[in-house]
């Protein structure tokens, strides 16, 4: 049974998923915004373009590499993005980032997952937004974080994975930020390295 993460909560991925954990997938899902029509008629939907990001940092807090909608694979091939979903249409995860923990370069000590709303709406308008971490071996969900808490922000720093020997510890960050791309959030991420 997956853990429903709360802001600041920390879990050991090895303890939750077992010592054979080698590849995880971060799934991001959301729904389009339902518009209200005149007297409740003729509403429709406004498309929402959320973007999942994975940023790799070294022990000095320097950005090593990033996987996002403009770079769908890390330079070393250990992290892969499913591609940009610009609407949130469909069931399940709308964007995914798969991380082969065993192939991450040795100098990468922290991986931060974040999400930006490229279309600009704030999270207070977006319905059913979540991110989840899945052990790809057996497709077992390890942890889930609800993003639909609302607020006047257009970006979130979701979680960090930190290397601790042969184990990885996940911390739910849940910090709000603003901006359309991960570059806008780099100053806010420094506190979590």
Coordinates of C-alpha atoms in Angstrom, one line a residue:
X1 CA 0.0 0.0 0.0
X2 CA 1.5 3.4 -1.0
X3 CA 2.3 6.1 1.5
X4 CA 0.3 9.3 1.1
X5 CA 3.1 11.8 1.6
X6 CA 2.7 14.9 3.7
X7 CA 5.0 18.0 3.3
X8 CA 8.4 17.3 4.8
X9 CA 7.8 13.6 5.3
X10 CA 10.8 11.4 4.6
X11 CA 10.9 7.7 3.6
X12 CA 13.6 5.2 2.7
X13 CA 13.0 3.8 -0.7
X14 CA 14.8 0.6 0.1
X15 CA 12.6 0.1 3.2
X16 CA 9.4 0.8 1.3
X17 CA 10.1 -0.9 -2.0
X18 CA 12.7 -3.5 -1.0
X19 CA 16.5 -3.9 -1.6
X20 CA 16.0 -4.8 -5.2
X21 CA 14.7 -1.3 -6.1
X22 CA 16.7 -0.1 -9.0
X23 CA 14.3 1.9 -11.3
X24 CA 11.5 4.3 -10.2
X25 CA 9.0 6.3 -12.2
X26 CA 7.6 9.6 -11.1
X27 CA 4.1 10.0 -12.6
X28 CA 2.3 13.3 -12.8
X29 CA -1.4 13.5 -13.5
X30 CA -4.0 16.3 -13.7
X31 CA -7.3 17.2 -15.4
X32 CA -8.3 20.2 -17.5
X33 CA -10.0 23.1 -15.8
X34 CA -13.8 23.0 -16.1
X35 CA -15.2 26.3 -17.2
X36 CA -18.5 27.5 -15.9
X37 CA -20.8 28.7 -18.5
X38 CA -23.6 31.3 -18.4
X39 CA -26.2 30.2 -15.9
X40 CA -24.4 26.8 -15.7
X41 CA -24.7 26.1 -19.5
X42 CA -22.1 25.8 -22.1
X43 CA -19.0 25.5 -19.9
X44 CA -16.3 23.5 -21.5
X45 CA -12.7 23.0 -20.5
X46 CA -9.5 25.0 -20.4
X47 CA -6.4 23.0 -21.2
X48 CA -3.6 22.9 -18.6
X49 CA 0.0 22.2 -19.6
X50 CA 1.8 20.9 -16.5
X51 CA 5.5 19.9 -17.0
X52 CA 7.4 17.3 -14.9
X53 CA 11.1 18.0 -14.3
X54 CA 13.9 16.0 -12.8
X55 CA 17.0 17.9 -11.8
X56 CA 20.3 16.2 -10.9
X57 CA 22.7 17.9 -8.4
X58 CA 26.1 17.1 -7.1
X59 CA 27.3 17.3 -3.4
X60 CA 28.2 21.0 -3.9
X61 CA 24.6 21.9 -5.0
X62 CA 25.6 22.4 -8.6
X63 CA 23.2 21.4 -11.4
X64 CA 24.6 18.5 -13.3
X65 CA 21.8 17.8 -15.7
X66 CA 18.0 18.2 -16.1
X67 CA 15.3 16.2 -17.8
X68 CA 12.2 18.1 -18.9
X69 CA 10.0 18.6 -21.9
X70 CA 12.9 20.2 -23.9
X71 CA 15.4 17.5 -23.0
X72 CA 13.6 14.1 -22.7
X73 CA 16.7 12.1 -21.6
X74 CA 19.7 12.8 -19.3
X75 CA 23.1 13.0 -21.0
X76 CA 24.0 9.7 -19.5
X77 CA 20.7 8.0 -20.3
X78 CA 19.8 7.1 -16.7
X79 CA 16.7 9.4 -16.7
X80 CA 14.0 9.4 -19.4
X81 CA 10.9 11.6 -19.8
X82 CA 7.7 10.3 -21.5
X83 CA 7.1 13.5 -23.5
X84 CA 5.1 16.7 -23.1
X85 CA 1.4 16.3 -22.5
X86 CA -0.2 19.8 -23.1
X87 CA -3.8 19.1 -22.0
X88 CA -4.0 16.7 -19.1
X89 CA -6.5 14.6 -21.2
X90 CA -6.9 10.9 -20.4
X91 CA -6.7 8.8 -17.4
X92 CA -3.7 7.9 -15.3
X93 CA -0.3 9.6 -15.5
X94 CA -0.1 12.3 -18.1
X95 CA 3.7 12.7 -17.9
X96 CA 6.3 10.3 -16.4
X97 CA 10.0 10.4 -15.6
X98 CA 11.8 7.1 -15.2
X99 CA 15.0 7.0 -13.2
X100 CA 17.4 4.1 -13.2
X101 CA 19.0 4.7 -9.8
X102 CA 21.7 2.2 -10.5
X103 CA 22.9 4.1 -13.6
X104 CA 22.9 7.6 -12.1
X105 CA 26.4 9.0 -12.2
X106 CA 28.3 8.7 -8.9
X107 CA 28.6 12.5 -8.5
X108 CA 24.8 12.9 -8.5
X109 CA 23.8 13.0 -4.8
X110 CA 20.4 14.7 -5.1
X111 CA 17.6 14.4 -7.5
X112 CA 14.8 17.0 -7.3
X113 CA 11.4 16.5 -8.9
X114 CA 9.4 19.6 -9.7
X115 CA 6.4 20.6 -11.8
X116 CA 5.6 23.9 -13.6
X117 CA 2.4 25.1 -15.2
X118 CA 3.6 26.2 -18.6
X119 CA 0.1 27.5 -19.5
X120 CA 0.3 29.8 -16.4
X121 CA -2.8 28.9 -14.3
X122 CA -2.3 28.6 -10.6
X123 CA -2.7 25.3 -8.8
X124 CA -5.9 26.6 -7.1
X125 CA -7.6 26.1 -10.5
X126 CA -6.3 22.6 -11.4
X127 CA -8.3 19.5 -10.5
X128 CA -7.1 16.1 -9.5
X129 CA -3.4 16.9 -9.8
X130 CA -1.0 14.4 -8.2
X131 CA 2.5 13.0 -8.4
X132 CA 3.4 9.5 -7.5
X133 CA 6.5 7.3 -7.2
X134 CA 6.3 3.8 -8.6
X135 CA 8.7 0.9 -8.4
X136 CA 8.8 -0.2 -12.1
X137 CA 9.5 -3.8 -11.1
X138 CA 6.0 -5.0 -10.4
X139 CA 4.5 -1.5 -10.9
X140 CA 4.0 -1.0 -7.2
X141 CA 3.2 2.5 -6.1
X142 CA 5.6 3.5 -3.3
X143 CA 4.3 7.0 -2.5
X144 CA 1.7 9.6 -3.7
X145 CA 1.5 13.3 -3.2
X146 CA -1.7 15.4 -3.8
X147 CA -1.0 18.6 -5.7
X148 CA -4.6 19.9 -5.8
X149 CA -4.4 21.6 -2.4
X150 CA -4.8 25.0 -4.2
X151 CA -2.9 28.2 -3.9
X152 CA -1.7 31.1 -6.0
X153 CA 1.4 29.4 -7.3
X154 CA 2.2 28.1 -10.7
X155 CA 5.0 25.7 -9.8
X156 CA 5.9 23.2 -7.1
X157 CA 9.1 21.6 -5.8
X158 CA 7.7 18.2 -5.2
X159 CA 10.3 15.9 -3.7
X160 CA 13.9 15.0 -3.4
X161 CA 15.8 11.8 -3.7
X162 CA 19.1 11.8 -1.8
X163 CA 21.8 9.2 -2.0
X164 CA 22.8 7.6 1.3
X165 CA 25.3 4.9 0.6
X166 CA 23.4 2.3 -1.4
X167 CA 20.0 3.6 -0.3
X168 CA 17.9 6.5 -1.6
X169 CA 15.8 8.6 0.8
X170 CA 12.8 10.4 -0.6
X171 CA 11.6 13.6 1.1
X172 CA 8.2 15.2 0.2
X173 CA 9.0 18.9 -0.1
X174 CA 5.7 20.3 -1.4
X175 CA 7.1 23.9 -1.6
X176 CA 5.4 26.4 -3.8
X177 CA 7.1 28.5 -6.4
X178 CA 6.3 30.5 -9.5
X179 CA 7.3 30.4 -13.1
X180 CA 6.7 28.5 -16.3
X181 CA 10.0 26.4 -16.4
X182 CA 12.4 24.9 -13.9
X183 CA 14.9 27.7 -14.4
X184 CA 12.5 30.0 -12.6
X185 CA 12.5 27.7 -9.6
X186 CA 16.3 27.1 -9.2
X187 CA 16.7 29.7 -6.4
X188 CA 13.9 28.1 -4.4
X189 CA 15.4 24.6 -4.8
X190 CA 18.7 25.6 -3.2
X191 CA 17.2 25.2 0.3
X192 CA 16.5 21.5 -0.4
X193 CA 19.9 20.4 -1.5

